[in-house]
Amino acid sequence: MHAILDEGLICHLSFVIDGEPAVLPTLYARVAGRLYLHGSTGSRPLLAALSDDGLPVSVAVTIIDGLVLARSAFHHSVNYRSVIAHGRANLVREPVEREAALAAIVDRVAPGRWADCRPPSPQELAATAVLQLQLAEVSAKVRTGGVIDEPADLALPYWAGVIPISTVRERPVPDRDLAAGLPLPPYLAAQ
Amino acid sequence: MHAILDEGLICHLSFVIDGEPAVLPTLYARVAGRLYLHGSTGSRPLLAALSDDGLPVSVAVTIIDGLVLARSAFHHSVNYRSVIAHGRANLVREPVEREAALAAIVDRVAPGRWADCRPPSPQELAATAVLQLQLAEVSAKVRTGGVIDEPADLALPYWAGVIPISTVRERPVPDRDLAAGLPLPPYLAAQ
């Protein structure tokens, strides 16, 4: 489960407001047995729903690995790896823990980046909400492998197979104001 | 919003069970002003929670387009396109509508595929749950473009820019039992 959490780029965070379901995409990082969730734009309702003893949430991280095209419509499927965590998320109030969580979130999307950017000022740190969720109630689902068709369908004249899907990081595009001669750092070039 | 819904591969479906939030990844397709959601494995709690007048849900489709690396940690961001729809989802009971929905879902992931596979038998059709959600309460969020840094940070010696992210369909892998001489269909080769 940790491997899936450490590969996904975003999670979908679900919570309840006034009895109604809500869902938000957001950045996250795993640190040991905890998930840290970035309080992104759009999370104002989430933060408003947070009480002192936290907020029940359900968090999903899903990685799509392939489309499985069977001869029969019924056996079409998707290869995927998914983790769902349930629990009570709490606002991280301690600035030191919040900064460590933000470092983990930045390094999650670009390992090595935190050490190579300007750290947050106290004001910036105060303006960034981070939630913490203990990974206690966690389940994983994985579908892998090839097509599974009914034996009677194997001779049907339909192509069958798997279309692998991957998430690709393309060549970095430098900011137009980048100081001349500032090279792409090795931790970005290696991807 | 339709363009985003028509590009995403999966959605995350959020609902409430016994007052607690739940979230599931699943396949979907948009047909005119409706979203059809595939009742995948793992959706048994979802189906159990459905009453005759439906179930309040929140559905998110999120496409990640790039990682935005600013000179300051605080201004790190993600380029993304996201749609969130709220409403009451209902089970599609009518077999004709259910088959049309499944056709749309299969053609969503591989356009042209539904006409090139064995259609579901009545038993298979009966075994597949599909939910319908009217797209009435829908919002989109998009972040696009480059790095936004504080003017005072522009001269800092940190690389800044965008790493484009794309979801790539790789070369299809034929099923090992594929009948000899069965070519890759044009609608798959074209991707």
Coordinates of C-alpha atoms in Angstrom, one line a residue:
Chain A
M1 CA 0.0 0.0 0.0
H2 CA 2.8 2.4 0.8
A3 CA 4.3 1.8 -2.7
I4 CA 1.0 2.8 -4.3
L5 CA 0.7 5.9 -2.1
D6 CA 4.3 6.8 -2.9
E7 CA 3.7 6.6 -6.7
G8 CA 0.4 8.5 -7.0
L9 CA 0.5 12.2 -7.8
I10 CA -2.8 13.3 -6.3
C11 CA -5.5 11.9 -4.1
H12 CA -9.2 12.4 -3.9
L13 CA -10.4 13.4 -0.5
S14 CA -14.0 12.8 0.5
F15 CA -15.8 14.2 3.5
V16 CA -19.3 15.1 4.6
I17 CA -20.8 18.6 4.8
D18 CA -24.3 18.9 6.2
G19 CA -24.9 15.3 5.5
E20 CA -23.9 15.6 1.9
P21 CA -20.8 14.0 0.3
A22 CA -18.0 16.2 -1.0
V23 CA -14.9 15.3 -2.9
L24 CA -11.7 17.2 -3.7
P25 CA -8.5 16.4 -5.6
T26 CA -5.4 17.4 -3.7
L27 CA -1.7 16.9 -3.3
Y28 CA -0.5 14.6 -0.5
A29 CA 2.5 12.8 0.8
R30 CA 3.0 9.7 3.0
V31 CA 5.4 10.1 6.0
A32 CA 5.8 6.8 7.8
G33 CA 2.3 5.8 8.9
R34 CA 0.7 9.1 8.2
L35 CA -0.8 10.8 5.2
Y36 CA -0.4 14.6 4.9
L37 CA -3.0 16.3 2.7
H38 CA -2.5 19.8 1.2
G39 CA -5.3 22.2 1.9
S40 CA -5.5 23.5 -1.6
T41 CA -7.8 26.1 -3.1
G42 CA -11.3 24.9 -3.0
S43 CA -10.8 23.3 0.4
R44 CA -12.5 26.2 2.2
P45 CA -15.6 24.0 2.9
L46 CA -13.3 21.3 4.1
L47 CA -11.5 23.6 6.5
A48 CA -14.9 25.0 7.7
A49 CA -16.1 21.5 8.4
L50 CA -13.1 20.6 10.5
S51 CA -13.8 20.6 14.2
D52 CA -11.3 20.3 17.1
D53 CA -11.4 16.6 17.0
G54 CA -10.9 16.4 13.3
L55 CA -13.1 15.4 10.4
P56 CA -14.0 11.9 9.1
V57 CA -12.5 11.5 5.6
S58 CA -12.0 8.9 3.0
V59 CA -9.0 9.3 0.7
A60 CA -8.4 7.5 -2.5
V61 CA -5.2 7.2 -4.6
T62 CA -5.7 5.5 -7.9
I63 CA -3.1 4.7 -10.6
I64 CA -4.4 3.5 -14.0
D65 CA -2.0 1.0 -15.6
G66 CA -3.9 -0.2 -18.6
L67 CA -7.1 -0.7 -20.5
V68 CA -8.1 -4.4 -20.8
L69 CA -10.1 -5.0 -24.0
A70 CA -11.8 -8.4 -23.9
R71 CA -13.6 -10.0 -26.7
S72 CA -16.8 -9.6 -24.8
A73 CA -18.1 -6.2 -23.6
F74 CA -18.8 -7.7 -20.2
H75 CA -15.2 -8.6 -19.5
H76 CA -13.7 -5.2 -20.4
S77 CA -11.7 -4.0 -17.5
V78 CA -9.0 -1.7 -16.3
N79 CA -5.6 -2.5 -14.8
Y80 CA -5.2 -0.3 -11.8
R81 CA -3.7 0.1 -8.3
S82 CA -5.8 1.8 -5.7
V83 CA -5.6 2.6 -2.0
I84 CA -8.4 3.8 0.1
A85 CA -7.8 5.1 3.6
H86 CA -10.5 6.0 6.1
G87 CA -10.1 7.9 9.3
R88 CA -10.3 11.2 11.1
A89 CA -8.2 13.9 9.5
N90 CA -6.8 16.7 11.8
L91 CA -5.4 20.1 11.0
V92 CA -1.6 20.2 11.5
R93 CA -1.3 23.1 14.0
E94 CA 2.4 22.8 14.9
P95 CA 4.5 24.9 12.4
V96 CA 7.5 22.5 12.6
E97 CA 5.3 19.5 11.6
R98 CA 3.5 21.6 9.0
E99 CA 6.8 22.6 7.4
A100 CA 8.0 19.0 7.4
A101 CA 4.7 17.9 5.8
L102 CA 5.0 20.5 3.1
A103 CA 8.5 19.4 2.4
A104 CA 7.3 15.9 2.0
I105 CA 4.5 17.0 -0.3
V106 CA 6.9 19.0 -2.5
D107 CA 9.4 16.2 -2.5
R108 CA 6.6 13.8 -3.4
V109 CA 6.0 15.4 -6.7
A110 CA 9.6 16.3 -7.4
P111 CA 12.1 14.4 -5.1
G112 CA 14.9 16.7 -4.1
R113 CA 13.0 19.9 -4.8
W114 CA 12.4 21.1 -1.2
A115 CA 16.2 21.6 -0.7
D116 CA 16.4 23.6 -3.9
C117 CA 13.8 26.3 -3.5
R118 CA 13.1 29.2 -1.1
P119 CA 11.5 27.8 2.1
P120 CA 8.3 29.3 3.3
S121 CA 8.3 32.5 5.4
P122 CA 6.4 32.3 8.7
Q123 CA 3.5 34.1 7.0
E124 CA 3.4 31.7 4.1
L125 CA 3.6 28.8 6.4
A126 CA 0.7 30.2 8.4
A127 CA -1.3 30.6 5.2
T128 CA -1.0 26.9 4.2
A129 CA -3.4 24.4 5.7
V130 CA -2.2 20.8 6.0
L131 CA -4.3 17.9 7.2
Q132 CA -2.9 14.8 8.8
L133 CA -4.5 11.3 8.6
Q134 CA -3.2 8.3 10.4
L135 CA -3.0 5.3 8.1
A136 CA -4.9 2.9 10.3
E137 CA -7.9 1.8 8.2
V138 CA -6.5 1.3 4.8
S139 CA -7.3 -1.1 1.9
A140 CA -5.7 -1.7 -1.5
K141 CA -7.2 -3.0 -4.7
V142 CA -5.2 -4.1 -7.6
R143 CA -6.1 -5.5 -11.1
T144 CA -3.2 -6.7 -13.1
G145 CA -2.6 -9.0 -16.0
G146 CA -4.3 -9.8 -19.2
V147 CA -7.7 -10.4 -20.7
I148 CA -10.0 -12.9 -19.1
D149 CA -12.7 -14.1 -21.6
E150 CA -15.2 -16.8 -21.6
P151 CA -13.8 -19.9 -23.3
A152 CA -16.7 -19.8 -25.7
D153 CA -15.6 -16.3 -26.8
L154 CA -12.0 -17.0 -27.5
A155 CA -12.6 -17.8 -31.2
L156 CA -14.6 -14.6 -31.8
P157 CA -13.1 -12.4 -34.5
Y158 CA -12.4 -9.4 -32.1
W159 CA -9.0 -8.1 -31.2
A160 CA -8.2 -8.6 -27.5
G161 CA -5.4 -7.3 -25.4
V162 CA -4.2 -4.7 -23.1
I163 CA -3.3 -1.0 -23.8
P164 CA -0.8 0.0 -21.2
I165 CA -1.3 3.5 -19.8
S166 CA 1.4 5.5 -18.2
T167 CA 1.8 8.9 -16.7
V168 CA 4.7 10.6 -18.3
R169 CA 6.8 13.6 -17.2
E170 CA 7.8 15.4 -20.3
R171 CA 10.8 17.7 -20.9
P172 CA 10.7 20.5 -18.3
V173 CA 9.8 24.0 -19.7
P174 CA 11.9 26.7 -18.1
D175 CA 10.2 29.8 -16.8
R176 CA 10.6 32.7 -19.2
D177 CA 12.2 34.8 -16.5
L178 CA 14.7 32.2 -15.6
A179 CA 18.2 33.7 -15.0
A180 CA 20.5 33.0 -17.9
G181 CA 22.8 30.0 -17.4
L182 CA 20.7 28.4 -14.6
P183 CA 20.8 24.7 -15.6
L184 CA 18.0 22.1 -15.0
P185 CA 18.9 20.5 -11.7
P186 CA 19.9 16.9 -11.8
Y187 CA 16.9 15.7 -9.8
L188 CA 14.7 17.0 -12.5
A189 CA 16.8 15.9 -15.4
A190 CA 16.9 12.3 -14.2
Q191 CA 13.1 11.8 -14.6
Chain B
M1 CA -16.8 21.1 -18.4
H2 CA -17.9 18.6 -21.0
A3 CA -14.5 18.6 -22.6
I4 CA -12.8 17.7 -19.3
L5 CA -15.4 15.0 -18.6
D6 CA -14.8 13.6 -22.1
E7 CA -11.1 13.4 -21.6
G8 CA -10.7 11.9 -18.1
L9 CA -10.4 8.2 -17.8
I10 CA -11.8 7.6 -14.4
C11 CA -13.8 9.5 -11.8
H12 CA -13.9 9.4 -8.1
L13 CA -17.3 8.9 -6.7
S14 CA -18.0 10.1 -3.1
F15 CA -21.1 9.2 -1.1
V16 CA -22.1 8.9 2.6
I17 CA -22.7 5.6 4.4
D18 CA -24.0 5.8 8.0
G19 CA -22.8 9.4 8.2
E20 CA -19.3 8.5 7.1
P21 CA -17.7 9.5 3.8
A22 CA -16.7 6.9 1.2
V23 CA -14.9 7.3 -2.1
L24 CA -14.5 4.9 -5.0
P25 CA -12.6 5.2 -8.3
T26 CA -14.8 4.1 -11.2
L27 CA -15.3 4.3 -15.0
Y28 CA -17.8 6.7 -16.4
A29 CA -19.1 8.3 -19.5
R30 CA -21.0 11.5 -20.3
V31 CA -24.0 11.3 -22.5
A32 CA -25.6 14.7 -23.2
G33 CA -26.3 16.2 -19.8
R34 CA -26.0 13.0 -17.9
L35 CA -23.1 11.1 -16.3
Y36 CA -23.2 7.3 -16.3
L37 CA -21.1 5.6 -13.6
H38 CA -20.0 2.0 -13.8
G39 CA -20.9 0.0 -10.7
S40 CA -17.5 -1.6 -10.4
T41 CA -16.2 -4.2 -7.9
G42 CA -16.0 -2.5 -4.6
S43 CA -19.2 -0.7 -5.1
R44 CA -21.3 -3.1 -3.1
P45 CA -21.5 -0.6 -0.2
L46 CA -22.6 2.0 -2.7
L47 CA -25.3 -0.2 -4.1
A48 CA -26.5 -1.1 -0.6
A49 CA -26.8 2.6 0.2
L50 CA -28.9 3.4 -2.8
S51 CA -32.6 3.9 -2.0
D52 CA -35.5 4.2 -4.5
D53 CA -35.0 7.9 -4.7
G54 CA -31.3 7.6 -5.3
L55 CA -28.2 8.6 -3.4
P56 CA -26.5 11.9 -3.0
V57 CA -23.1 11.8 -4.6
S58 CA -20.2 14.0 -5.4
V59 CA -18.1 13.0 -8.5
A60 CA -14.7 14.4 -9.4
V61 CA -12.8 14.0 -12.6
T62 CA -9.3 15.4 -12.4
I63 CA -6.7 15.6 -15.2
I64 CA -3.1 16.6 -14.2
D65 CA -1.3 18.6 -16.9
G66 CA 1.9 19.7 -15.2
L67 CA 3.9 20.3 -12.1
V68 CA 4.6 24.0 -11.5
L69 CA 8.0 24.5 -9.8
A70 CA 8.3 28.0 -8.5
R71 CA 11.4 29.5 -6.9
S72 CA 9.6 29.6 -3.6
A73 CA 8.1 26.5 -1.9
F74 CA 4.9 28.5 -1.3
H75 CA 4.2 29.1 -5.0
H76 CA 4.6 25.5 -6.1
S77 CA 1.5 24.4 -7.8
V78 CA 0.0 21.9 -10.2
N79 CA -1.6 22.6 -13.6
Y80 CA -4.8 20.6 -13.7
R81 CA -8.4 20.5 -15.0
S82 CA -11.0 19.3 -12.7
V83 CA -14.8 18.9 -12.7
I84 CA -16.9 18.2 -9.7
A85 CA -20.6 17.3 -10.0
H86 CA -23.0 17.0 -7.1
G87 CA -26.4 15.5 -7.2
R88 CA -28.6 12.4 -6.6
A89 CA -27.4 9.3 -8.5
N90 CA -30.0 6.7 -9.5
L91 CA -29.6 3.1 -10.5
V92 CA -30.4 2.7 -14.2
R93 CA -33.1 0.0 -14.2
E94 CA -34.1 0.0 -17.8
P95 CA -32.0 -2.5 -19.8
V96 CA -32.0 -0.5 -23.0
E97 CA -30.7 2.6 -21.2
R98 CA -28.2 0.4 -19.2
E99 CA -26.8 -1.1 -22.4
A100 CA -26.5 2.4 -24.0
A101 CA -24.7 3.6 -20.9
L102 CA -22.3 0.6 -21.0
A103 CA -21.7 1.3 -24.7
A104 CA -20.8 4.9 -23.8
I105 CA -18.5 3.8 -21.0
V106 CA -16.6 1.3 -23.2
D107 CA -16.4 3.8 -26.1
R108 CA -15.2 6.4 -23.6
V109 CA -12.0 4.5 -22.9
A110 CA -11.6 3.2 -26.5
P111 CA -13.8 5.0 -29.0
G112 CA -15.2 2.5 -31.5
R113 CA -14.8 -0.5 -29.3
W114 CA -18.4 -1.2 -28.5
A115 CA -19.2 -2.0 -32.1
D116 CA -16.2 -4.4 -32.2
C117 CA -16.8 -6.7 -29.3
R118 CA -19.5 -9.2 -28.3
P119 CA -22.4 -7.3 -26.8
P120 CA -23.6 -8.4 -23.3
S121 CA -26.0 -11.2 -22.9
P122 CA -29.2 -10.5 -20.9
Q123 CA -27.6 -12.2 -17.9
E124 CA -24.4 -10.1 -18.2
L125 CA -26.4 -7.0 -18.6
A126 CA -28.4 -7.8 -15.5
A127 CA -25.2 -8.4 -13.6
T128 CA -23.8 -4.9 -14.3
A129 CA -24.9 -2.0 -12.2
V130 CA -24.9 1.5 -13.7
L131 CA -25.7 4.7 -12.0
Q132 CA -27.0 7.9 -13.6
L133 CA -26.4 11.4 -12.5
Q134 CA -27.9 14.5 -14.1
L135 CA -25.2 17.1 -14.6
A136 CA -27.1 20.0 -12.9
E137 CA -24.8 21.1 -10.1
V138 CA -21.4 21.1 -11.8
S139 CA -18.2 23.2 -11.3
A140 CA -14.9 23.2 -13.0
K141 CA -11.5 24.3 -11.8
V142 CA -8.5 24.8 -14.0
R143 CA -5.0 26.0 -13.4
T144 CA -2.9 26.6 -16.4
G145 CA 0.2 28.5 -17.4
G146 CA 3.6 29.1 -15.9
V147 CA 5.3 29.9 -12.7
I148 CA 4.0 32.8 -10.6
D149 CA 6.7 34.0 -8.1
E150 CA 7.1 37.0 -5.9
P151 CA 9.0 39.7 -7.7
A152 CA 11.6 39.6 -5.0
D153 CA 12.2 35.9 -5.6
L154 CA 12.9 36.2 -9.3
A155 CA 16.6 36.6 -8.9
L156 CA 17.0 33.6 -6.6
P157 CA 19.3 30.9 -7.9
Y158 CA 16.6 28.2 -8.2
W159 CA 15.5 26.6 -11.4
A160 CA 11.8 27.4 -12.1
G161 CA 9.4 26.1 -14.7
V162 CA 6.8 23.6 -15.6
I163 CA 7.1 19.8 -16.0
P164 CA 4.3 18.8 -18.4
I165 CA 2.5 15.6 -17.4
S166 CA 0.6 13.5 -19.9
T167 CA -1.3 10.3 -19.8
V168 CA 0.1 8.1 -22.6
R169 CA -1.5 5.1 -24.2
E170 CA 1.4 2.8 -25.1
R171 CA 1.6 0.2 -27.8
P172 CA -1.3 -2.4 -27.4
V173 CA -0.2 -5.8 -26.1
P174 CA -2.2 -8.6 -27.9
D175 CA -3.8 -11.3 -25.8
R176 CA -1.7 -14.5 -26.0
D177 CA -4.7 -16.4 -27.2
L178 CA -5.4 -14.0 -30.0
A179 CA -6.3 -15.8 -33.2
A180 CA -3.5 -15.7 -35.7
G181 CA -3.7 -12.9 -38.3
L182 CA -6.2 -10.8 -36.3
P183 CA -4.9 -7.3 -36.8
L184 CA -5.0 -4.4 -34.4
P185 CA -8.2 -2.5 -35.3
P186 CA -7.7 1.0 -36.7
Y187 CA -9.5 2.7 -33.8
L188 CA -6.8 1.3 -31.5
A189 CA -3.9 1.8 -33.9
A190 CA -4.7 5.5 -34.3
Q191 CA -4.1 6.4 -30.7

